[in-house]
Coordinates of C-alpha atoms and ligand atoms in Angstrom, one line a residue:
M1 CA 0.0 0.2 -0.1
L2 CA 0.7 3.5 -0.7
N3 CA 3.0 5.2 2.0
P4 CA -0.5 8.6 2.5
I5 CA 2.0 11.1 2.7
K6 CA 4.2 10.4 -0.2
T7 CA 0.8 10.5 -2.1
I8 CA -0.5 13.7 -0.8
T9 CA 2.9 15.0 -0.8
R10 CA 2.6 14.2 -5.0
E11 CA 0.0 16.5 -4.9
L12 CA 2.1 19.0 -4.3
T13 CA 4.3 20.3 -7.0
K14 CA 8.0 20.6 -6.7
D15 CA 8.4 24.1 -7.2
F16 CA 6.3 24.2 -4.2
I17 CA 7.6 22.1 -2.6
E18 CA 11.0 24.2 -3.5
F19 CA 9.5 27.0 -2.6
W20 CA 8.7 25.7 1.4
R21 CA 12.0 24.8 2.0
H22 CA 14.0 28.0 0.6
I23 CA 11.8 29.5 3.2
T24 CA 14.3 31.2 6.0
Q25 CA 11.7 31.5 8.2
P26 CA 10.2 28.1 10.0
G27 CA 6.9 26.6 7.7
V28 CA 5.4 23.6 7.7
I29 CA 3.1 21.8 5.5
H30 CA 0.6 19.3 7.5
S31 CA -3.0 17.5 6.8
K32 CA -5.2 18.4 10.0
D33 CA -2.6 17.1 12.4
T34 CA -0.2 14.8 10.3
I35 CA 3.2 16.4 9.8
I36 CA 4.2 16.0 5.2
F37 CA 6.6 18.6 5.1
A38 CA 8.4 20.7 7.3
N39 CA 12.0 23.3 6.1
D40 CA 15.4 23.4 7.8
A41 CA 14.5 26.2 9.6
F42 CA 11.7 24.1 11.5
L43 CA 13.6 21.5 11.3
A44 CA 16.6 23.3 13.3
L45 CA 13.7 25.2 15.1
F46 CA 12.8 22.1 17.3
G47 CA 15.9 20.8 17.3
H48 CA 16.3 17.5 14.2
Q49 CA 18.6 16.8 11.8
R50 CA 17.0 14.5 9.4
P51 CA 12.6 15.8 8.2
E52 CA 12.3 11.9 9.0
D53 CA 12.3 11.9 12.1
I54 CA 9.2 14.9 11.7
L55 CA 7.3 13.6 9.4
G56 CA 4.3 11.6 9.8
R57 CA 4.4 12.7 13.5
H58 CA 1.2 14.7 15.5
M59 CA 1.5 18.2 15.4
G60 CA 0.8 18.3 19.0
E61 CA 4.2 16.8 19.7
F62 CA 5.5 20.1 19.0
I63 CA 2.4 23.3 19.1
S64 CA 0.6 23.1 22.4
P65 CA -2.4 23.8 22.6
W66 CA -2.6 21.7 19.2
P67 CA -6.6 21.5 18.7
A68 CA -8.6 18.3 18.3
D69 CA -10.5 19.4 16.1
N70 CA -9.5 21.5 12.5
P71 CA -6.4 23.7 12.5
R72 CA -7.0 27.3 13.9
L73 CA -6.5 28.6 10.9
G74 CA -5.0 32.7 11.6
W75 CA -2.4 33.8 13.5
R76 CA -2.4 32.8 17.5
S77 CA 0.4 32.7 20.3
A78 CA 1.2 29.4 21.2
M79 CA 4.5 27.0 22.2
G80 CA 6.6 25.4 20.7
R81 CA 7.7 21.7 22.3
R82 CA 11.6 20.7 22.4
G83 CA 12.1 17.4 24.0
N84 CA 13.5 18.2 27.5
A85 CA 15.0 22.1 25.8
P86 CA 13.1 24.2 27.6
N87 CA 9.5 25.9 25.4
L88 CA 9.1 27.7 22.9
D89 CA 6.9 31.4 23.4
I90 CA 6.1 31.4 19.0
E91 CA 3.2 32.9 16.9
I92 CA 1.9 31.0 14.9
T93 CA 0.2 31.2 11.4
C94 CA -1.9 29.2 9.3
L95 CA -3.6 29.0 6.6
P96 CA -6.1 26.4 3.8
L97 CA -3.4 24.4 1.0
L98 CA -5.4 23.4 -1.9
A99 CA -3.4 19.8 -3.1
G100 CA -5.8 18.1 -5.8
D101 CA -8.3 17.1 -3.5
N102 CA -7.2 17.2 -0.4
I103 CA -7.2 19.8 2.0
L104 CA -3.8 20.4 3.6
Y105 CA -2.1 23.5 5.5
Q106 CA 0.7 25.4 6.1
S107 CA 1.9 27.3 9.1
L108 CA 4.8 29.4 9.5
I109 CA 5.8 29.7 13.1
R110 CA 8.3 33.0 14.5
N111 CA 9.9 32.2 17.7
V112 CA 9.2 35.0 19.6
S113 CA 10.7 33.2 23.2
E114 CA 14.2 35.8 23.0
I115 CA 11.8 39.0 22.3
R116 CA 9.2 38.0 25.0
S117 CA 11.7 37.3 28.2
W118 CA 13.6 41.4 26.8
E119 CA 10.6 42.6 27.7
D120 CA 10.1 41.1 30.3
K121 CA 13.9 42.4 31.9
L122 CA 12.7 45.5 30.4
L123 CA 9.4 45.9 32.6
Q124 CA 11.7 45.1 35.4
A125 CA 13.8 47.4 34.9
E126 CA 11.3 50.2 34.0
R127 CA 9.7 48.9 37.4
L128 CA 12.5 50.0 39.1
T129 CA 13.7 52.5 38.1
A130 CA 10.0 54.2 39.4
M131 CA 11.0 52.2 42.7
G132 CA 14.0 54.8 42.7
R133 CA 12.5 57.5 42.1
L134 CA 9.9 56.6 44.4
A135 CA 12.5 55.9 46.6
G136 CA 13.9 59.7 45.9
E137 CA 10.6 61.2 47.0
I138 CA 10.2 59.3 50.4
A139 CA 13.8 60.4 51.2
H140 CA 12.9 63.9 50.3
E141 CA 9.5 63.6 52.6
I142 CA 12.0 62.2 55.1
N143 CA 14.6 64.8 55.7
N144 CA 12.6 67.9 56.7
P145 CA 11.4 66.2 59.4
L146 CA 14.1 64.8 60.0
G147 CA 15.7 67.8 60.3
G148 CA 12.9 68.9 62.3
I149 CA 13.8 66.9 65.0
L150 CA 17.7 67.1 65.3
L151 CA 17.2 70.6 65.9
Y152 CA 14.5 70.5 68.4
A153 CA 16.6 67.2 70.0
N154 CA 19.0 69.4 69.8
L155 CA 17.9 72.3 71.5
I156 CA 16.7 70.0 74.4
R157 CA 20.5 68.4 75.0
E158 CA 21.9 72.3 74.8
E159 CA 19.8 73.1 78.2
L160 CA 20.1 70.3 79.7
P161 CA 22.8 69.7 82.2
Q162 CA 25.9 67.1 81.2
E163 CA 25.1 64.9 85.0
N164 CA 21.3 64.2 83.6
Q165 CA 20.9 61.1 82.7
A166 CA 18.6 62.6 80.4
Y167 CA 21.4 64.0 78.0
G168 CA 22.7 60.7 77.0
N169 CA 19.2 59.5 75.5
V170 CA 19.0 62.3 74.2
G171 CA 22.9 62.4 72.6
K172 CA 21.0 59.0 71.4
I173 CA 18.3 60.0 69.6
I174 CA 20.2 62.6 67.6
K175 CA 23.3 60.1 66.8
L176 CA 20.0 57.7 65.9
A177 CA 18.1 60.5 63.9
T178 CA 22.0 61.5 61.8
R179 CA 21.9 58.3 60.5
C180 CA 19.0 58.4 59.0
R181 CA 19.6 61.0 57.2
I182 CA 23.2 60.4 56.8
I183 CA 20.5 57.9 54.5
A184 CA 17.8 59.6 53.4
K185 CA 20.5 62.0 51.5
G186 CA 21.8 59.1 49.9
L187 CA 19.4 58.5 48.6
L188 CA 18.6 61.5 47.5
N189 CA 22.0 61.7 45.8
F190 CA 21.4 58.9 44.1
G191 CA 17.7 59.4 42.6
K192 CA 19.7 63.1 41.3
S193 CA 22.6 60.6 39.7
S194 CA 22.5 61.8 35.8
S195 CA 23.2 65.4 36.1
K196 CA 26.5 66.0 34.0
S197 CA 28.0 68.1 36.2
Y198 CA 32.4 66.9 37.1
A199 CA 33.4 68.1 40.1
P200 CA 36.1 66.6 42.3
V201 CA 35.5 63.6 43.5
D202 CA 37.2 62.0 46.8
L203 CA 36.7 58.5 46.2
N204 CA 37.3 57.8 49.7
Q205 CA 34.8 59.8 50.8
V206 CA 31.9 58.2 48.4
I207 CA 33.1 55.2 49.8
K208 CA 32.0 55.9 53.7
E209 CA 29.4 57.4 52.9
M210 CA 27.8 54.5 51.2
Y211 CA 28.7 51.9 53.3
S212 CA 27.1 54.1 55.7
L213 CA 24.0 53.9 54.0
I214 CA 24.0 49.9 54.0
E215 CA 26.1 48.5 56.0
G216 CA 22.6 47.3 57.7
H217 CA 22.2 45.8 54.9
H218 CA 20.4 42.2 54.9
V219 CA 22.8 40.8 52.2
L220 CA 25.9 42.2 54.1
R221 CA 24.9 41.3 57.9
N222 CA 27.3 38.5 58.8
V223 CA 30.1 40.3 56.6
D224 CA 33.1 41.4 58.3
T225 CA 34.0 44.2 56.3
K226 CA 37.4 45.4 56.0
M227 CA 38.6 49.4 55.2
R228 CA 40.8 49.5 53.7
L229 CA 41.5 53.7 52.0
K230 CA 45.0 55.3 51.0
K231 CA 45.6 58.4 53.1
E232 CA 45.3 61.7 51.7
L233 CA 43.5 59.5 48.2
P234 CA 44.3 62.5 44.7
H235 CA 40.6 63.7 44.1
F236 CA 39.3 63.3 40.6
M237 CA 37.3 65.0 38.3
G238 CA 33.8 62.4 38.3
D239 CA 30.0 62.5 38.5
K240 CA 29.3 62.3 42.7
G241 CA 26.2 61.0 42.0
Q242 CA 27.8 57.7 39.1
I243 CA 30.7 57.0 41.4
E244 CA 28.0 56.4 44.1
Q245 CA 26.4 54.2 42.0
V246 CA 29.7 52.3 41.2
V247 CA 30.3 51.8 45.0
L248 CA 27.2 50.6 45.6
N249 CA 26.4 48.1 42.4
L250 CA 30.0 46.6 43.7
I251 CA 30.1 45.9 47.6
I252 CA 26.3 44.7 46.9
N253 CA 27.1 42.2 43.9
A254 CA 29.6 40.7 46.7
G255 CA 27.6 40.6 49.7
E256 CA 24.1 39.0 47.5
A257 CA 27.6 37.0 46.1
M258 CA 28.6 35.5 49.3
D259 CA 24.8 35.1 50.1
G260 CA 25.6 37.3 53.2
K261 CA 28.9 35.8 55.0
G262 CA 32.3 36.2 54.3
N263 CA 34.4 38.6 53.9
L264 CA 34.9 42.0 52.4
V265 CA 37.2 43.6 51.3
V266 CA 37.3 47.6 50.1
E267 CA 40.0 48.8 49.6
T268 CA 41.0 52.6 47.6
D269 CA 44.8 53.2 46.0
Y270 CA 46.3 55.3 44.4
L271 CA 48.9 54.3 41.9
E272 CA 52.1 56.9 40.7
E273 CA 52.7 55.0 37.4
Q274 CA 50.1 55.5 35.5
R275 CA 49.0 58.6 37.9
A276 CA 45.0 57.2 39.0
V277 CA 43.1 55.7 42.1
C278 CA 42.4 52.8 41.8
L279 CA 38.7 51.4 43.9
I280 CA 39.3 47.3 44.2
V281 CA 35.6 45.3 45.9
K282 CA 37.1 41.6 46.8
D283 CA 35.1 38.2 48.1
T284 CA 34.8 35.5 49.6
G285 CA 31.8 34.6 47.7
P286 CA 31.3 31.5 45.2
G287 CA 33.1 33.2 42.1
I288 CA 32.4 33.4 38.5
S289 CA 32.7 29.9 35.8
G290 CA 34.5 31.4 32.7
E291 CA 31.5 30.9 30.8
N292 CA 30.1 33.5 32.9
L293 CA 33.0 36.2 33.0
Q294 CA 32.8 36.9 29.8
R295 CA 29.2 37.8 30.1
I296 CA 28.8 40.4 33.2
F297 CA 28.5 43.4 32.0
E298 CA 26.2 42.6 29.0
P299 CA 23.0 44.4 29.8
F300 CA 20.6 41.9 31.6
F301 CA 23.3 38.8 32.7
T302 CA 22.5 38.0 35.3
T303 CA 22.4 34.6 37.3
K304 CA 20.1 35.7 39.7
R305 CA 16.3 34.1 40.2
P306 CA 13.8 35.8 38.1
G307 CA 13.0 39.7 40.0
K308 CA 15.6 39.7 42.1
G309 CA 18.4 40.8 40.0
T310 CA 18.1 43.0 36.6
G311 CA 21.8 42.5 35.3
L312 CA 21.8 46.0 34.6
G313 CA 24.3 46.4 37.8
L314 CA 27.2 46.1 36.1
S315 CA 26.2 47.4 32.9
I316 CA 25.4 50.4 33.9
T317 CA 28.8 50.6 36.5
H318 CA 31.3 49.5 33.4
G319 CA 29.6 53.0 31.2
I320 CA 30.4 54.8 34.5
V321 CA 33.1 54.4 34.7
Q322 CA 33.7 54.3 30.5
R323 CA 32.2 57.7 31.2
H324 CA 34.8 58.7 33.1
G325 CA 37.7 57.2 31.0
G326 CA 38.8 55.3 33.4
K327 CA 39.0 50.5 33.2
I328 CA 36.8 48.4 35.2
T329 CA 38.4 44.6 35.4
V330 CA 37.6 41.4 37.9
E331 CA 39.4 38.9 37.9
S332 CA 37.6 35.2 39.7
E333 CA 37.3 31.9 40.3
P334 CA 35.1 29.1 40.7
G335 CA 35.2 28.7 44.7
K336 CA 38.0 31.6 45.1
G337 CA 35.6 34.1 45.1
T338 CA 36.2 37.9 43.6
C339 CA 37.6 40.6 43.1
F340 CA 36.3 43.8 40.7
E341 CA 39.5 47.0 40.1
V342 CA 38.2 50.2 39.5
K343 CA 41.5 52.4 37.8
I344 CA 39.8 56.2 37.5
S345 CA 42.9 58.7 35.3
V346 CA 43.0 62.2 38.2
S347 CA 44.4 63.9 35.6
G348 CA 41.1 63.7 33.3
G349 CA 39.9 60.8 31.2
Ligands
ATP1 N1 31.6 39.9 42.9 C1 30.5 38.6 42.3 N2 30.8 37.4 43.0 C2 29.7 36.5 41.8 N3 28.8 36.7 40.9 C3 28.7 38.3 40.9 C4 29.7 39.3 41.5 N4 28.8 40.3 40.6 C5 28.0 39.9 39.8 N5 28.2 38.8 39.9 C6 28.1 37.5 38.3 O1 27.4 39.1 37.2 C7 25.9 38.8 37.0 C8 25.2 39.9 36.7 O2 26.2 41.5 38.1 P1 25.4 42.6 37.5 O3 25.6 43.6 38.9 O4 24.6 42.5 36.7 O5 23.2 42.2 37.6 P2 23.2 41.1 39.0 O6 23.5 41.5 40.8 O7 22.3 39.9 38.8 O8 21.7 42.5 38.6 P3 21.2 43.6 39.9 O9 22.6 44.1 39.5 O10 20.2 44.8 38.6 O11 20.6 43.8 40.5 C9 25.2 38.6 38.6 O12 24.4 37.7 38.2 C10 26.2 37.2 39.0 O13 25.9 35.8 38.2
MG2 MG1 24.4 43.8 40.9

């Protein structure tokens, strides 16, 4: 008996098949639900090499959902199944095709997985931007009443004799409120980081300010931090807000990599020969594999679970360092921790 697929295929002219073979978009010709012809792009998309591997198979093995009755004509979104590989987000356009007495169908597939994942990431980045703006606004609202609290606490303290127990307590209020003010100020400046004004930047000062902003953060709670800040470090011309972002990104990445426990070294130095200041952030976290190391500065590259990281931190950091005429390098090996080094020239990049 003749193979029914071959009988139907004979009804399709050679030219027609040849035309389909050369379409670069994945395409498939099928009866109600049996595959009769698939072009190379379709084979590649679903991880097959030879047409024999998929001819005669049910469309539902590749496209989900696949209707039990007649194929759904026109355009729709669906999922592409690829054996053990992750599923694909696809769009499928199905049109009828007369072949002799038979009605066949031709379906073109568009793989939109990458577009979808970029859309998700952009959405996440937008959400973070909105949160950043909100944090700036809240910081602004908190900053003013805090100023009032500090003013009145200072007035009360002035009127108290030093041996009074309340004197010490008011002192504590002042200390804590001052700390809140530093945090609020840090958030405010962070929101202003896009300003293009270059002025002399004291890297040590930036590190101290940023560290006081995040030392209570859970990613640093059980981290033993050593600051080795070079005395009399020369200032360089830069955008302080942006440099703050670099310091924050590197320290938070280190804390997150160590999962809140380990040793962190934040070091600054002056390199006489290169006339450059240098920032080193070194952690005892799990390190980065060679494969990932090549990608960490790519926008949206992240190994953190969805919703946790945007993968923008290091790409923004890289951009900022470059705009300052500097260089950022990284040394890391799995199991041996990670060391980021930023160098910025003090004689203007
Ligand atoms: N100190 C580090 N130790 C180990 N891996 C790191 C370290 N810093 C960065 N990485 C790796 O580089 C990836 C990219 O970092 P990046 O800061 O750009 O994004 P992220 O931290 O994942 O997300 P976001 O910064 O938006 O929270 C991280 O997901 C992580 O895999
Ligand atoms: Mg990060």
